[in-house]
PDB file of C-alpha atoms in Angstrom:
ATOM      1  CA  GLY A 283       0.000   0.000   0.000  1.00 83.00           C
ATOM      2  CA  ASN A 284       0.893   3.664  -0.091  1.00 88.00           C
ATOM      3  CA  SER A 285       3.009   5.164   2.651  1.00 92.00           C
ATOM      4  CA  VAL A 286       5.001   8.258   3.534  1.00 95.00           C
ATOM      5  CA  THR A 287       8.129   8.419   5.653  1.00 96.00           C
ATOM      6  CA  GLN A 288       9.531  11.685   6.877  1.00 95.00           C
ATOM      7  CA  MET A 289      12.399  12.583   9.134  1.00 89.00           C
ATOM      8  CA  GLU A 290      11.738  12.578  12.828  1.00 86.00           C
ATOM      9  CA  GLY A 291      11.790  15.764  14.769  1.00 88.00           C
ATOM     10  CA  PRO A 292      11.941  17.958  16.487  1.00 95.00           C
ATOM     11  CA  VAL A 293      14.175  20.076  14.332  1.00 96.00           C
ATOM     12  CA  THR A 294      15.578  23.142  16.063  1.00 97.00           C
ATOM     13  CA  LEU A 295      17.168  25.907  14.007  1.00 97.00           C
ATOM     14  CA  SER A 296      18.278  29.462  14.488  1.00 97.00           C
ATOM     15  CA  GLU A 297      16.575  32.197  12.525  1.00 97.00           C
ATOM     16  CA  GLU A 298      17.898  32.524   8.944  1.00 97.00           C
ATOM     17  CA  ALA A 299      19.255  28.974   8.927  1.00 98.00           C
ATOM     18  CA  PHE A 300      18.680  26.605   6.014  1.00 98.00           C
ATOM     19  CA  LEU A 301      15.921  24.041   6.441  1.00 98.00           C
ATOM     20  CA  THR A 302      15.610  20.571   4.961  1.00 98.00           C
ATOM     21  CA  ILE A 303      12.945  18.086   5.998  1.00 98.00           C
ATOM     22  CA  ASN A 304      13.299  14.772   4.223  1.00 97.00           C
ATOM     23  CA  CYS A 305      10.325  12.875   2.877  1.00 98.00           C
ATOM     24  CA  THR A 306      10.176   9.639   0.902  1.00 97.00           C
ATOM     25  CA  TYR A 307       7.144   7.776  -0.307  1.00 96.00           C
ATOM     26  CA  THR A 308       5.925   4.409  -1.499  1.00 95.00           C
ATOM     27  CA  ALA A 309       3.060   4.282  -3.957  1.00 91.00           C
ATOM     28  CA  THR A 310       1.610   1.782  -6.389  1.00 84.00           C
ATOM     29  CA  GLY A 311       0.300   4.439  -8.768  1.00 81.00           C
ATOM     30  CA  TYR A 312       1.328   7.953  -9.740  1.00 85.00           C
ATOM     31  CA  PRO A 313       0.626  10.045  -6.680  1.00 92.00           C
ATOM     32  CA  SER A 314       0.378  13.739  -6.124  1.00 93.00           C
ATOM     33  CA  LEU A 315       2.635  14.904  -3.313  1.00 96.00           C
ATOM     34  CA  PHE A 316       1.952  17.568  -0.721  1.00 96.00           C
ATOM     35  CA  TRP A 317       3.424  19.426   2.193  1.00 97.00           C
ATOM     36  CA  TYR A 318       1.000  20.640   4.845  1.00 95.00           C
ATOM     37  CA  VAL A 319       1.762  22.873   7.815  1.00 95.00           C
ATOM     38  CA  GLN A 320      -0.044  22.850  11.144  1.00 93.00           C
ATOM     39  CA  TYR A 321       0.400  25.678  13.614  1.00 91.00           C
ATOM     40  CA  PRO A 322      -0.306  25.018  17.299  1.00 86.00           C
ATOM     41  CA  GLY A 323      -3.980  24.431  17.978  1.00 82.00           C
ATOM     42  CA  GLU A 324      -4.973  24.876  14.351  1.00 86.00           C
ATOM     43  CA  GLY A 325      -5.988  22.758  11.387  1.00 86.00           C
ATOM     44  CA  LEU A 326      -3.965  21.903   8.324  1.00 88.00           C
ATOM     45  CA  GLN A 327      -2.846  24.386   5.723  1.00 90.00           C
ATOM     46  CA  LEU A 328      -1.648  23.278   2.321  1.00 92.00           C
ATOM     47  CA  LEU A 329       1.872  24.629   1.916  1.00 96.00           C
ATOM     48  CA  LEU A 330       2.748  23.345  -1.542  1.00 96.00           C
ATOM     49  CA  LYS A 331       2.153  20.463  -3.899  1.00 95.00           C
ATOM     50  CA  ALA A 332       3.463  18.711  -7.000  1.00 96.00           C
ATOM     51  CA  THR A 333       1.419  16.473  -9.235  1.00 93.00           C
ATOM     52  CA  LYS A 334       4.009  14.783 -11.450  1.00 93.00           C
ATOM     53  CA  ALA A 335       7.648  13.842 -11.613  1.00 94.00           C
ATOM     54  CA  ASP A 336      10.147  16.735 -11.724  1.00 96.00           C
ATOM     55  CA  ASP A 337       7.486  19.276 -10.739  1.00 96.00           C
ATOM     56  CA  LYS A 338       8.617  21.786  -8.150  1.00 97.00           C
ATOM     57  CA  GLY A 339       6.097  23.116  -5.676  1.00 97.00           C
ATOM     58  CA  SER A 340       6.852  26.408  -3.971  1.00 97.00           C
ATOM     59  CA  ASN A 341       5.175  28.804  -1.576  1.00 97.00           C
ATOM     60  CA  LYS A 342       6.297  31.360   1.034  1.00 95.00           C
ATOM     61  CA  GLY A 343       9.959  30.579   0.368  1.00 97.00           C
ATOM     62  CA  PHE A 344       9.482  26.831   0.779  1.00 98.00           C
ATOM     63  CA  GLU A 345      10.245  24.471  -2.086  1.00 98.00           C
ATOM     64  CA  ALA A 346      10.014  20.758  -2.800  1.00 98.00           C
ATOM     65  CA  THR A 347      10.754  18.820  -5.979  1.00 98.00           C
ATOM     66  CA  TYR A 348       8.974  15.605  -6.952  1.00 97.00           C
ATOM     67  CA  ARG A 349      11.785  13.089  -7.548  1.00 96.00           C
ATOM     68  CA  LYS A 350      10.432   9.878  -8.959  1.00 94.00           C
ATOM     69  CA  GLU A 351      13.855   8.207  -9.244  1.00 94.00           C
ATOM     70  CA  THR A 352      14.450   8.563  -5.523  1.00 96.00           C
ATOM     71  CA  THR A 353      10.750   8.581  -4.531  1.00 96.00           C
ATOM     72  CA  SER A 354      11.389  11.729  -2.544  1.00 97.00           C
ATOM     73  CA  PHE A 355       9.796  15.117  -1.934  1.00 98.00           C
ATOM     74  CA  HIS A 356      12.133  16.916   0.441  1.00 98.00           C
ATOM     75  CA  LEU A 357      11.047  20.282   1.837  1.00 98.00           C
ATOM     76  CA  GLU A 358      13.575  23.132   1.811  1.00 98.00           C
ATOM     77  CA  LYS A 359      13.725  26.767   2.785  1.00 98.00           C
ATOM     78  CA  GLY A 360      16.761  28.951   2.465  1.00 97.00           C
ATOM     79  CA  SER A 361      16.205  31.157   5.513  1.00 97.00           C
ATOM     80  CA  VAL A 362      13.724  30.213   8.203  1.00 98.00           C
ATOM     81  CA  GLN A 363      11.910  32.638  10.470  1.00 97.00           C
ATOM     82  CA  VAL A 364      10.542  32.253  13.973  1.00 97.00           C
ATOM     83  CA  SER A 365       7.053  32.321  12.459  1.00 96.00           C
ATOM     84  CA  ASP A 366       7.854  29.115  10.565  1.00 97.00           C
ATOM     85  CA  SER A 367       7.759  27.167  13.812  1.00 97.00           C
ATOM     86  CA  ALA A 368       5.075  24.531  13.280  1.00 96.00           C
ATOM     87  CA  VAL A 369       4.558  20.887  12.429  1.00 95.00           C
ATOM     88  CA  TYR A 370       5.113  19.930   8.793  1.00 97.00           C
ATOM     89  CA  PHE A 371       3.419  16.922   7.217  1.00 96.00           C
ATOM     90  CA  CYS A 372       4.432  15.276   3.978  1.00 97.00           C
ATOM     91  CA  ALA A 373       1.529  13.544   2.253  1.00 96.00           C
ATOM     92  CA  LEU A 374       0.455  11.760  -0.896  1.00 94.00           C
ATOM     93  CA  SER A 375      -2.794  11.082  -2.663  1.00 91.00           C
ATOM     94  CA  ASP A 376      -3.565   9.072  -5.775  1.00 82.00           C
ATOM     95  CA  LEU A 377      -6.313   7.472  -7.808  1.00 78.00           C
ATOM     96  CA  THR A 378      -5.425   3.912  -6.863  1.00 74.00           C
ATOM     97  CA  GLY A 379      -5.896   4.874  -3.221  1.00 72.00           C
ATOM     98  CA  GLY A 380      -9.272   6.415  -3.897  1.00 76.00           C
ATOM     99  CA  PHE A 381      -7.699   9.854  -3.498  1.00 82.00           C
ATOM    100  CA  LYS A 382      -7.466   9.485   0.246  1.00 86.00           C
ATOM    101  CA  THR A 383      -4.497  11.360   1.654  1.00 90.00           C
ATOM    102  CA  ILE A 384      -1.801   9.412   3.432  1.00 92.00           C
ATOM    103  CA  PHE A 385       0.239  11.494   5.853  1.00 94.00           C
ATOM    104  CA  GLY A 386       3.725  11.135   7.188  1.00 95.00           C
ATOM    105  CA  ALA A 387       4.286  11.261  10.926  1.00 94.00           C
ATOM    106  CA  GLY A 388       4.988  14.987  10.910  1.00 95.00           C
ATOM    107  CA  THR A 389       8.132  16.918  11.767  1.00 96.00           C
ATOM    108  CA  ARG A 390       8.037  19.586  14.422  1.00 96.00           C
ATOM    109  CA  LEU A 391      10.179  22.630  13.650  1.00 97.00           C
ATOM    110  CA  PHE A 392      11.333  25.098  16.276  1.00 97.00           C
ATOM    111  CA  VAL A 393      13.026  28.275  15.076  1.00 97.00           C
ATOM    112  CA  LYS A 394      14.896  30.331  17.681  1.00 97.00           C
ATOM    113  CA  ALA A 395      15.401  34.068  17.399  1.00 95.00           C
TER     114      ALA A 395
ATOM    115  CA  GLY I 170     -11.477  29.595  -3.594  1.00 59.00           C
ATOM    116  CA  ALA I 171     -13.139  26.414  -2.460  1.00 59.00           C
ATOM    117  CA  VAL I 172     -13.669  26.154   1.282  1.00 88.00           C
ATOM    118  CA  VAL I 173     -14.589  23.359   3.622  1.00 93.00           C
ATOM    119  CA  SER I 174     -16.313  24.373   6.828  1.00 93.00           C
ATOM    120  CA  GLN I 175     -16.330  22.208   9.919  1.00 95.00           C
ATOM    121  CA  HIS I 176     -18.605  22.738  12.905  1.00 95.00           C
ATOM    122  CA  PRO I 177     -18.250  22.921  15.821  1.00 96.00           C
ATOM    123  CA  SER I 178     -14.607  23.871  16.167  1.00 94.00           C
ATOM    124  CA  ARG I 179     -14.534  22.746  19.761  1.00 96.00           C
ATOM    125  CA  VAL I 180     -16.834  20.662  21.920  1.00 96.00           C
ATOM    126  CA  ILE I 181     -16.636  19.538  25.512  1.00 97.00           C
ATOM    127  CA  CYS I 182     -19.160  17.045  26.793  1.00 94.00           C
ATOM    128  CA  LYS I 183     -19.772  14.421  29.403  1.00 96.00           C
ATOM    129  CA  SER I 184     -18.906  10.785  28.995  1.00 96.00           C
ATOM    130  CA  GLY I 185     -21.740   8.770  27.470  1.00 96.00           C
ATOM    131  CA  THR I 186     -23.179  11.498  25.273  1.00 95.00           C
ATOM    132  CA  SER I 187     -23.176  11.441  21.493  1.00 97.00           C
ATOM    133  CA  VAL I 188     -21.526  14.216  19.542  1.00 97.00           C
ATOM    134  CA  LYS I 189     -22.193  15.211  15.950  1.00 97.00           C
ATOM    135  CA  ILE I 190     -19.617  17.007  13.814  1.00 97.00           C
ATOM    136  CA  GLU I 191     -20.588  18.594  10.509  1.00 97.00           C
ATOM    137  CA  CYS I 192     -18.428  19.032   7.441  1.00 96.00           C
ATOM    138  CA  ARG I 193     -19.664  21.243   4.624  1.00 95.00           C
ATOM    139  CA  SER I 194     -18.230  22.101   1.257  1.00 93.00           C
ATOM    140  CA  LEU I 195     -19.210  25.721   0.782  1.00 92.00           C
ATOM    141  CA  ASP I 196     -18.828  26.344  -2.915  1.00 88.00           C
ATOM    142  CA  PHE I 197     -18.434  23.020  -4.629  1.00 90.00           C
ATOM    143  CA  GLN I 198     -20.195  19.682  -4.661  1.00 91.00           C
ATOM    144  CA  ALA I 199     -18.100  17.172  -2.798  1.00 91.00           C
ATOM    145  CA  THR I 200     -18.507  13.710  -4.232  1.00 90.00           C
ATOM    146  CA  THR I 201     -16.124  12.334  -1.619  1.00 92.00           C
ATOM    147  CA  MET I 202     -15.443  13.350   1.948  1.00 94.00           C
ATOM    148  CA  PHE I 203     -12.834  11.949   4.284  1.00 94.00           C
ATOM    149  CA  TRP I 204     -12.677  11.891   8.073  1.00 96.00           C
ATOM    150  CA  TYR I 205      -9.362  11.916   9.917  1.00 96.00           C
ATOM    151  CA  ARG I 206      -8.409  11.716  13.541  1.00 96.00           C
ATOM    152  CA  GLN I 207      -5.325  13.223  15.138  1.00 92.00           C
ATOM    153  CA  PHE I 208      -4.110  12.446  18.637  1.00 89.00           C
ATOM    154  CA  PRO I 209      -1.844  14.993  20.364  1.00 86.00           C
ATOM    155  CA  LYS I 210       1.581  15.248  18.751  1.00 85.00           C
ATOM    156  CA  GLN I 211       0.719  12.563  16.231  1.00 89.00           C
ATOM    157  CA  SER I 212      -0.125  12.436  12.569  1.00 90.00           C
ATOM    158  CA  LEU I 213      -3.541  12.346  10.956  1.00 91.00           C
ATOM    159  CA  MET I 214      -5.016   8.895  10.561  1.00 93.00           C
ATOM    160  CA  LEU I 215      -7.782   8.270   8.060  1.00 94.00           C
ATOM    161  CA  MET I 216     -10.912   6.930   9.711  1.00 96.00           C
ATOM    162  CA  ALA I 217     -13.291   6.596   6.782  1.00 95.00           C
ATOM    163  CA  THR I 218     -14.103   7.616   3.241  1.00 93.00           C
ATOM    164  CA  SER I 219     -17.601   8.840   2.530  1.00 91.00           C
ATOM    165  CA  ASN I 220     -19.149   8.965  -0.926  1.00 87.00           C
ATOM    166  CA  GLU I 221     -22.418  10.816  -1.383  1.00 82.00           C
ATOM    167  CA  GLY I 222     -25.410   8.540  -1.285  1.00 80.00           C
ATOM    168  CA  SER I 223     -23.546   5.405  -0.269  1.00 83.00           C
ATOM    169  CA  LYS I 224     -22.248   3.834   2.902  1.00 87.00           C
ATOM    170  CA  ALA I 225     -18.936   5.010   4.246  1.00 92.00           C
ATOM    171  CA  THR I 226     -15.856   2.844   3.902  1.00 93.00           C
ATOM    172  CA  TYR I 227     -14.065   2.514   7.218  1.00 95.00           C
ATOM    173  CA  GLU I 228     -10.368   1.921   7.692  1.00 94.00           C
ATOM    174  CA  GLN I 229      -9.223  -1.149   9.528  1.00 93.00           C
ATOM    175  CA  GLY I 230      -9.633  -0.848  13.270  1.00 93.00           C
ATOM    176  CA  VAL I 231     -12.242   1.919  13.150  1.00 95.00           C
ATOM    177  CA  GLU I 232     -15.550   0.925  14.744  1.00 94.00           C
ATOM    178  CA  LYS I 233     -18.361   1.789  12.368  1.00 93.00           C
ATOM    179  CA  ASP I 234     -20.967   1.558  15.120  1.00 95.00           C
ATOM    180  CA  LYS I 235     -18.964   3.968  17.224  1.00 96.00           C
ATOM    181  CA  PHE I 236     -18.267   6.512  14.512  1.00 97.00           C
ATOM    182  CA  LEU I 237     -21.384   6.966  12.397  1.00 96.00           C
ATOM    183  CA  ILE I 238     -20.841   8.749   9.112  1.00 94.00           C
ATOM    184  CA  ASN I 239     -23.588  10.150   6.943  1.00 91.00           C
ATOM    185  CA  HIS I 240     -23.071  11.807   3.572  1.00 88.00           C
ATOM    186  CA  ALA I 241     -26.622  12.676   2.667  1.00 82.00           C
ATOM    187  CA  SER I 242     -25.925  15.463   0.216  1.00 89.00           C
ATOM    188  CA  LEU I 243     -23.141  16.689  -2.017  1.00 90.00           C
ATOM    189  CA  THR I 244     -22.279  19.457   0.421  1.00 93.00           C
ATOM    190  CA  LEU I 245     -22.657  17.851   3.833  1.00 93.00           C
ATOM    191  CA  SER I 246     -21.166  14.929   5.707  1.00 94.00           C
ATOM    192  CA  THR I 247     -21.594  14.286   9.410  1.00 95.00           C
ATOM    193  CA  LEU I 248     -19.573  12.258  11.876  1.00 97.00           C
ATOM    194  CA  THR I 249     -21.371  11.180  15.041  1.00 97.00           C
ATOM    195  CA  VAL I 250     -19.307   9.839  17.904  1.00 97.00           C
ATOM    196  CA  THR I 251     -21.763   7.669  19.789  1.00 97.00           C
ATOM    197  CA  SER I 252     -21.604   7.183  23.551  1.00 96.00           C
ATOM    198  CA  ALA I 253     -18.345   9.093  23.680  1.00 95.00           C
ATOM    199  CA  HIS I 254     -15.751   8.280  26.318  1.00 95.00           C
ATOM    200  CA  PRO I 255     -12.535  10.057  27.347  1.00 95.00           C
ATOM    201  CA  GLU I 256     -10.455   7.901  25.007  1.00 94.00           C
ATOM    202  CA  ASP I 257     -12.443   9.378  22.096  1.00 95.00           C
ATOM    203  CA  SER I 258     -11.046  12.814  22.897  1.00 96.00           C
ATOM    204  CA  SER I 259      -9.112  13.881  19.845  1.00 95.00           C
ATOM    205  CA  PHE I 260      -8.867  16.342  16.972  1.00 95.00           C
ATOM    206  CA  TYR I 261     -11.167  15.340  14.120  1.00 96.00           C
ATOM    207  CA  ILE I 262     -10.576  16.774  10.653  1.00 95.00           C
ATOM    208  CA  CYS I 263     -12.660  16.352   7.532  1.00 95.00           C
ATOM    209  CA  SER I 264     -11.757  16.938   3.933  1.00 94.00           C
ATOM    210  CA  ALA I 265     -13.734  17.070   0.718  1.00 93.00           C
ATOM    211  CA  ARG I 266     -12.988  16.646  -2.952  1.00 90.00           C
ATOM    212  CA  SER I 267     -14.686  16.301  -6.313  1.00 87.00           C
ATOM    213  CA  PRO I 268     -13.494  15.400  -9.803  1.00 84.00           C
ATOM    214  CA  ASP I 269     -12.999  19.135 -10.402  1.00 81.00           C
ATOM    215  CA  GLN I 270     -11.588  20.076  -7.005  1.00 81.00           C
ATOM    216  CA  PRO I 271      -8.530  18.814  -5.169  1.00 81.00           C
ATOM    217  CA  GLN I 272      -8.878  17.780  -1.565  1.00 86.00           C
ATOM    218  CA  HIS I 273      -9.652  20.669   0.794  1.00 90.00           C
ATOM    219  CA  PHE I 274      -9.420  20.314   4.563  1.00 91.00           C
ATOM    220  CA  GLY I 275     -11.645  21.737   7.251  1.00 92.00           C
ATOM    221  CA  ASP I 276     -10.187  23.514  10.272  1.00 91.00           C
ATOM    222  CA  GLY I 277     -10.868  20.573  12.558  1.00 93.00           C
ATOM    223  CA  THR I 278     -12.970  19.891  15.638  1.00 96.00           C
ATOM    224  CA  ARG I 279     -11.354  19.445  19.013  1.00 95.00           C
ATOM    225  CA  LEU I 280     -13.423  16.984  21.014  1.00 96.00           C
ATOM    226  CA  SER I 281     -12.908  16.694  24.757  1.00 96.00           C
ATOM    227  CA  ILE I 282     -14.855  14.096  26.721  1.00 96.00           C
ATOM    228  CA  LEU I 283     -14.914  14.565  30.470  1.00 94.00           C
TER     229      LEU I 283
END
């Protein structure tokens, strides 16, 4: 079945540091890949997505590239801010799974001033 | 853009009561709705998939008699937690999609059973 594996947290960085959160997936079909962010006490917000191989999703300085050869969708940001502190979820969804979204375990990011 | 509304956002009730959570797609017809559950500091786990006009499909380990799902119209699905107990306390999130719309998530309902 489909699954998503992402790096364990928490990740603690200083402001303006470079961020990478690794994500790999297993899928039987051709999934769309997503990064969601969840701030404390809130619901999910879609951060970015990519629907096919080699697509790059980007939003608010975050980027992730759909790598089919390595089945990866790593999240990166060149310079994090304190306001980026949140939990980040990598996820996939595809037709063979009935479009249900499968989430990774989540990675908690703390950014210090 | 498309929005999914979930109500209530927070509910606190006594053990043994039943609680209904509504999920509405506000500006599109959702052919499929999904219900997720999230325990503190954990990921979202899919509970069930609900297609309009048909019975929900529950994931393994989810009690269908405990978590009643109704998808009576193309804009509304409800999740009823029957005879809720403290272990049912969790964050419940719905999402909705259609052939023309990607999956959109509601803001979640925080359920606390005393």
